[in-house]
């Protein structure tokens, strides 16, 4: 339950409408990023290379949203003299769309890894990596829900959820690093190490989004 709420200044209806439009655009961008994450998951864990082929086009749409939202935030700051609270919201939007854009980039990286690893048989640690991916996706969904609700508690909860991904990363990394007598080439192990690094960073960016939501509501950085 939210202890504090945020809403644009009702005394400035034009500014309030502009910020609400921005919020909707950020959430639309977030939905595209969620889609890209799901597709990268399918590519890597169900070996669906058709899903991997969709990522570049989707990433271009995400990048367009990113540039447009940054431009709109800058225009509002420059032309509409927002209040301190609204300015806080706009600056947080500019930061969190960067987090979303980076998650989209990592999703594209995961799809490229899926293509490269496709010829090799599935590694025994894939189920652990898949669980890591599902948890990171859930974190992204939680961060976007916190944004849609301006939910401070939901935003701060991401920091604790991130511990699960960090622990999974450490476990899988040690499994890969300590593997001995590897038959054939080591490329699949290297690719899986890159994959878990992407997932760990995606979870970090989802955590950042949650922290930025809390900042919008409270004005306090954790």
mmCIF file of C-alpha atoms in Angstrom:
data_model
loop_
_atom_site.group_PDB
_atom_site.id
_atom_site.type_symbol
_atom_site.label_atom_id
_atom_site.label_comp_id
_atom_site.label_asym_id
_atom_site.label_seq_id
_atom_site.Cartn_x
_atom_site.Cartn_y
_atom_site.Cartn_z
ATOM 1 C CA UNK A 1 0.000 0.000 0.000
ATOM 2 C CA UNK A 2 1.290 3.441 -0.904
ATOM 3 C CA UNK A 3 2.233 5.713 1.957
ATOM 4 C CA UNK A 4 2.778 8.733 -0.298
ATOM 5 C CA UNK A 5 1.310 9.554 -3.690
ATOM 6 C CA UNK A 6 2.481 11.742 -6.517
ATOM 7 C CA UNK A 7 0.403 13.500 -9.135
ATOM 8 C CA UNK A 8 1.232 16.415 -11.451
ATOM 9 C CA UNK A 9 0.291 19.871 -10.222
ATOM 10 C CA UNK A 10 -3.487 20.321 -10.785
ATOM 11 C CA UNK A 11 -2.991 24.108 -10.800
ATOM 12 C CA UNK A 12 -1.082 23.693 -14.074
ATOM 13 C CA UNK A 13 -3.427 21.547 -16.211
ATOM 14 C CA UNK A 14 -1.373 21.847 -19.411
ATOM 15 C CA UNK A 15 1.779 20.763 -17.605
ATOM 16 C CA UNK A 16 -0.124 17.969 -15.825
ATOM 17 C CA UNK A 17 -1.415 16.634 -19.139
ATOM 18 C CA UNK A 18 2.075 16.743 -20.658
ATOM 19 C CA UNK A 19 3.527 14.746 -17.747
ATOM 20 C CA UNK A 20 0.707 12.207 -17.905
ATOM 21 C CA UNK A 21 1.387 11.746 -21.624
ATOM 22 C CA UNK A 22 5.047 11.195 -20.833
ATOM 23 C CA UNK A 23 4.166 8.618 -18.199
ATOM 24 C CA UNK A 24 2.022 6.732 -20.725
ATOM 25 C CA UNK A 25 4.858 6.820 -23.257
ATOM 26 C CA UNK A 26 7.332 5.500 -20.686
ATOM 27 C CA UNK A 27 4.971 2.630 -19.869
ATOM 28 C CA UNK A 28 4.500 1.883 -23.582
ATOM 29 C CA UNK A 29 8.258 1.793 -23.945
ATOM 30 C CA UNK A 30 8.387 -0.500 -20.926
ATOM 31 C CA UNK A 31 5.887 -2.876 -22.554
ATOM 32 C CA UNK A 32 8.128 -3.116 -25.622
ATOM 33 C CA UNK A 33 11.127 -3.838 -23.405
ATOM 34 C CA UNK A 34 9.163 -6.584 -21.639
ATOM 35 C CA UNK A 35 8.338 -8.061 -25.041
ATOM 36 C CA UNK A 36 11.987 -7.968 -26.099
ATOM 37 C CA UNK A 37 12.999 -9.720 -22.868
ATOM 38 C CA UNK A 38 10.399 -12.460 -23.437
ATOM 39 C CA UNK A 39 11.592 -12.992 -27.011
ATOM 40 C CA UNK A 40 15.226 -13.242 -25.936
ATOM 41 C CA UNK A 41 14.176 -15.782 -23.309
ATOM 42 C CA UNK A 42 12.404 -17.874 -25.951
ATOM 43 C CA UNK A 43 15.413 -17.672 -28.250
ATOM 44 C CA UNK A 44 17.861 -18.824 -25.596
ATOM 45 C CA UNK A 45 15.863 -21.390 -23.648
ATOM 46 C CA UNK A 46 13.453 -22.861 -26.228
ATOM 47 C CA UNK A 47 15.958 -22.448 -29.076
ATOM 48 C CA UNK A 48 13.433 -20.374 -31.023
ATOM 49 C CA UNK A 49 15.590 -18.508 -33.522
ATOM 50 C CA UNK A 50 12.512 -16.900 -35.110
ATOM 51 C CA UNK A 51 12.086 -15.012 -31.842
ATOM 52 C CA UNK A 52 15.696 -13.858 -32.071
ATOM 53 C CA UNK A 53 15.046 -12.403 -35.524
ATOM 54 C CA UNK A 54 12.358 -10.100 -34.110
ATOM 55 C CA UNK A 55 14.698 -8.359 -31.677
ATOM 56 C CA UNK A 56 16.484 -5.863 -33.989
ATOM 57 C CA UNK A 57 13.214 -4.330 -35.236
ATOM 58 C CA UNK A 58 11.819 -4.187 -31.723
ATOM 59 C CA UNK A 59 14.993 -2.542 -30.452
ATOM 60 C CA UNK A 60 14.642 0.216 -33.046
ATOM 61 C CA UNK A 61 11.136 0.978 -31.742
ATOM 62 C CA UNK A 62 12.477 1.085 -28.172
ATOM 63 C CA UNK A 63 15.248 3.473 -29.216
ATOM 64 C CA UNK A 64 12.723 5.779 -30.911
ATOM 65 C CA UNK A 65 10.681 5.948 -27.713
ATOM 66 C CA UNK A 66 13.844 6.665 -25.752
ATOM 67 C CA UNK A 67 14.854 9.602 -27.949
ATOM 68 C CA UNK A 68 11.324 11.018 -28.069
ATOM 69 C CA UNK A 69 10.799 10.846 -24.298
ATOM 70 C CA UNK A 70 14.156 12.502 -23.619
ATOM 71 C CA UNK A 71 13.288 15.260 -26.094
ATOM 72 C CA UNK A 72 9.821 15.774 -24.590
ATOM 73 C CA UNK A 73 11.209 15.941 -21.037
ATOM 74 C CA UNK A 74 13.774 18.525 -22.101
ATOM 75 C CA UNK A 75 11.125 20.608 -23.865
ATOM 76 C CA UNK A 76 8.848 20.621 -20.805
ATOM 77 C CA UNK A 77 11.724 21.591 -18.512
ATOM 78 C CA UNK A 78 12.738 24.400 -20.839
ATOM 79 C CA UNK A 79 9.359 25.820 -21.843
ATOM 80 C CA UNK A 80 6.836 25.099 -19.094
ATOM 81 C CA UNK A 81 8.686 26.038 -15.867
ATOM 82 C CA UNK A 82 7.714 22.904 -13.906
ATOM 83 C CA UNK A 83 7.487 22.930 -10.121
ATOM 84 C CA UNK A 84 10.233 21.293 -8.093
ATOM 85 C CA UNK A 85 8.147 18.128 -7.660
ATOM 86 C CA UNK A 86 7.292 17.925 -11.356
ATOM 87 C CA UNK A 87 10.927 18.604 -12.240
ATOM 88 C CA UNK A 88 11.902 15.687 -10.021
ATOM 89 C CA UNK A 89 9.495 13.472 -11.943
ATOM 90 C CA UNK A 90 10.805 14.625 -15.324
ATOM 91 C CA UNK A 91 14.441 14.078 -14.370
ATOM 92 C CA UNK A 92 13.601 10.599 -13.060
ATOM 93 C CA UNK A 93 11.783 9.781 -16.310
ATOM 94 C CA UNK A 94 14.894 10.752 -18.265
ATOM 95 C CA UNK A 95 17.003 8.439 -16.132
ATOM 96 C CA UNK A 96 14.679 5.457 -16.068
ATOM 97 C CA UNK A 97 14.094 5.412 -19.833
ATOM 98 C CA UNK A 98 17.845 4.989 -20.100
ATOM 99 C CA UNK A 99 17.517 1.948 -17.833
ATOM 100 C CA UNK A 100 14.755 0.596 -20.067
ATOM 101 C CA UNK A 101 16.811 1.210 -23.182
ATOM 102 C CA UNK A 102 19.742 -0.692 -21.709
ATOM 103 C CA UNK A 103 17.518 -3.658 -20.798
ATOM 104 C CA UNK A 104 16.377 -3.717 -24.411
ATOM 105 C CA UNK A 105 20.000 -3.712 -25.573
ATOM 106 C CA UNK A 106 20.829 -6.624 -23.299
ATOM 107 C CA UNK A 107 17.804 -8.518 -24.630
ATOM 108 C CA UNK A 108 19.203 -8.104 -28.125
ATOM 109 C CA UNK A 109 22.585 -9.342 -26.857
ATOM 110 C CA UNK A 110 20.897 -12.438 -25.385
ATOM 111 C CA UNK A 111 19.253 -13.145 -28.743
ATOM 112 C CA UNK A 112 22.650 -12.964 -30.452
ATOM 113 C CA UNK A 113 24.037 -15.370 -27.853
ATOM 114 C CA UNK A 114 21.112 -17.714 -28.552
ATOM 115 C CA UNK A 115 21.991 -17.790 -32.242
ATOM 116 C CA UNK A 116 25.671 -18.506 -31.552
ATOM 117 C CA UNK A 117 25.006 -21.222 -28.984
ATOM 118 C CA UNK A 118 22.299 -22.943 -31.046
ATOM 119 C CA UNK A 119 24.624 -25.538 -32.676
ATOM 120 C CA UNK A 120 25.813 -26.820 -29.292
ATOM 121 C CA UNK A 121 23.913 -29.255 -27.048
ATOM 122 C CA UNK A 122 22.162 -27.666 -24.042
ATOM 123 C CA UNK A 123 24.433 -27.161 -21.045
ATOM 124 C CA UNK A 124 23.504 -28.694 -17.692
ATOM 125 C CA UNK A 125 23.303 -25.274 -16.009
ATOM 126 C CA UNK A 126 20.675 -23.948 -18.447
ATOM 127 C CA UNK A 127 17.758 -24.575 -16.025
ATOM 128 C CA UNK A 128 19.482 -22.381 -13.413
ATOM 129 C CA UNK A 129 20.043 -19.639 -15.995
ATOM 130 C CA UNK A 130 16.424 -19.906 -17.152
ATOM 131 C CA UNK A 131 15.221 -19.425 -13.569
ATOM 132 C CA UNK A 132 17.499 -16.386 -13.331
ATOM 133 C CA UNK A 133 15.949 -14.970 -16.518
ATOM 134 C CA UNK A 134 12.389 -15.528 -15.282
ATOM 135 C CA UNK A 135 13.189 -13.774 -12.009
ATOM 136 C CA UNK A 136 14.734 -10.800 -13.817
ATOM 137 C CA UNK A 137 11.652 -10.566 -16.052
ATOM 138 C CA UNK A 138 9.433 -10.554 -12.974
ATOM 139 C CA UNK A 139 11.572 -7.742 -11.548
ATOM 140 C CA UNK A 140 11.063 -5.682 -14.708
ATOM 141 C CA UNK A 141 7.284 -6.223 -14.491
ATOM 142 C CA UNK A 142 7.343 -5.211 -10.811
ATOM 143 C CA UNK A 143 9.294 -2.041 -11.571
ATOM 144 C CA UNK A 144 6.844 -1.007 -14.302
ATOM 145 C CA UNK A 145 3.860 -1.676 -12.036
ATOM 146 C CA UNK A 146 5.493 0.483 -9.354
ATOM 147 C CA UNK A 147 5.902 3.228 -11.949
ATOM 148 C CA UNK A 148 2.309 2.959 -13.137
ATOM 149 C CA UNK A 149 1.066 3.202 -9.532
ATOM 150 C CA UNK A 150 3.756 5.622 -8.284
ATOM 151 C CA UNK A 151 4.246 3.012 -5.581
ATOM 152 C CA UNK A 152 7.227 3.885 -3.384
ATOM 153 C CA UNK A 153 7.191 0.605 -1.436
ATOM 154 C CA UNK A 154 6.950 -1.426 -4.629
ATOM 155 C CA UNK A 155 9.860 0.497 -6.087
ATOM 156 C CA UNK A 156 12.089 -0.051 -3.079
ATOM 157 C CA UNK A 157 11.206 -3.759 -2.960
ATOM 158 C CA UNK A 158 13.216 -4.299 -6.147
ATOM 159 C CA UNK A 159 16.477 -3.902 -4.265
ATOM 160 C CA UNK A 160 15.690 -7.007 -2.197
ATOM 161 C CA UNK A 161 14.497 -8.999 -5.215
ATOM 162 C CA UNK A 162 17.796 -8.254 -6.927
ATOM 163 C CA UNK A 163 19.645 -10.291 -4.304
ATOM 164 C CA UNK A 164 18.139 -13.483 -5.764
ATOM 165 C CA UNK A 165 19.542 -12.709 -9.212
ATOM 166 C CA UNK A 166 22.936 -11.799 -7.761
ATOM 167 C CA UNK A 167 23.074 -15.097 -5.850
ATOM 168 C CA UNK A 168 22.094 -17.027 -8.989
ATOM 169 C CA UNK A 169 24.771 -15.223 -10.966
ATOM 170 C CA UNK A 170 27.457 -16.145 -8.420
ATOM 171 C CA UNK A 171 26.317 -19.774 -8.353
ATOM 172 C CA UNK A 172 26.211 -20.249 -12.134
ATOM 173 C CA UNK A 173 29.448 -18.341 -12.664
ATOM 174 C CA UNK A 174 31.275 -20.606 -10.225
ATOM 175 C CA UNK A 175 29.783 -23.675 -11.923
ATOM 176 C CA UNK A 176 31.021 -22.506 -15.323
ATOM 177 C CA UNK A 177 34.406 -21.281 -14.095
ATOM 178 C CA UNK A 178 35.238 -24.486 -12.232
ATOM 179 C CA UNK A 179 34.194 -26.870 -14.980
ATOM 180 C CA UNK A 180 37.041 -29.225 -15.863
ATOM 181 C CA UNK A 181 37.758 -31.599 -18.718
ATOM 182 C CA UNK A 182 35.476 -29.706 -21.077
ATOM 183 C CA UNK A 183 34.979 -31.795 -24.241
ATOM 184 C CA UNK A 184 35.468 -29.899 -27.500
ATOM 185 C CA UNK A 185 35.477 -26.106 -27.720
ATOM 186 C CA UNK A 186 34.826 -23.761 -24.795
ATOM 187 C CA UNK A 187 32.694 -21.298 -26.779
ATOM 188 C CA UNK A 188 29.362 -22.386 -25.239
ATOM 189 C CA UNK A 189 30.740 -21.826 -21.731
ATOM 190 C CA UNK A 190 31.952 -18.358 -22.691
ATOM 191 C CA UNK A 191 28.563 -17.572 -24.240
ATOM 192 C CA UNK A 192 26.707 -18.704 -21.116
ATOM 193 C CA UNK A 193 28.999 -16.564 -18.959
ATOM 194 C CA UNK A 194 28.078 -13.592 -21.162
ATOM 195 C CA UNK A 195 24.384 -14.510 -20.885
ATOM 196 C CA UNK A 196 24.344 -14.513 -17.085
ATOM 197 C CA UNK A 197 26.180 -11.190 -17.091
ATOM 198 C CA UNK A 198 23.455 -9.729 -19.326
ATOM 199 C CA UNK A 199 20.751 -11.054 -16.996
ATOM 200 C CA UNK A 200 22.513 -9.697 -13.907
ATOM 201 C CA UNK A 201 22.735 -6.248 -15.500
ATOM 202 C CA UNK A 202 19.095 -6.363 -16.629
ATOM 203 C CA UNK A 203 18.053 -7.027 -13.039
ATOM 204 C CA UNK A 204 20.232 -4.120 -11.888
ATOM 205 C CA UNK A 205 18.505 -1.769 -14.317
ATOM 206 C CA UNK A 206 15.080 -2.976 -13.150
ATOM 207 C CA UNK A 207 16.226 -2.188 -9.604
ATOM 208 C CA UNK A 208 17.288 1.288 -10.741
ATOM 209 C CA UNK A 209 13.805 1.897 -12.143
ATOM 210 C CA UNK A 210 12.280 0.978 -8.791
ATOM 211 C CA UNK A 211 14.639 3.352 -6.985
ATOM 212 C CA UNK A 212 13.743 6.161 -9.391
ATOM 213 C CA UNK A 213 10.034 5.597 -8.739
ATOM 214 C CA UNK A 214 10.667 5.934 -5.002
ATOM 215 C CA UNK A 215 12.584 9.146 -5.699
ATOM 216 C CA UNK A 216 9.660 10.596 -7.694
ATOM 217 C CA UNK A 217 7.321 9.977 -4.774
ATOM 218 C CA UNK A 218 9.544 10.972 -1.845
ATOM 219 C CA UNK A 219 12.349 13.106 -3.245
ATOM 220 C CA UNK A 220 14.829 10.950 -1.353
ATOM 221 C CA UNK A 221 17.573 8.918 -2.996
ATOM 222 C CA UNK A 222 18.426 5.622 -1.334
#
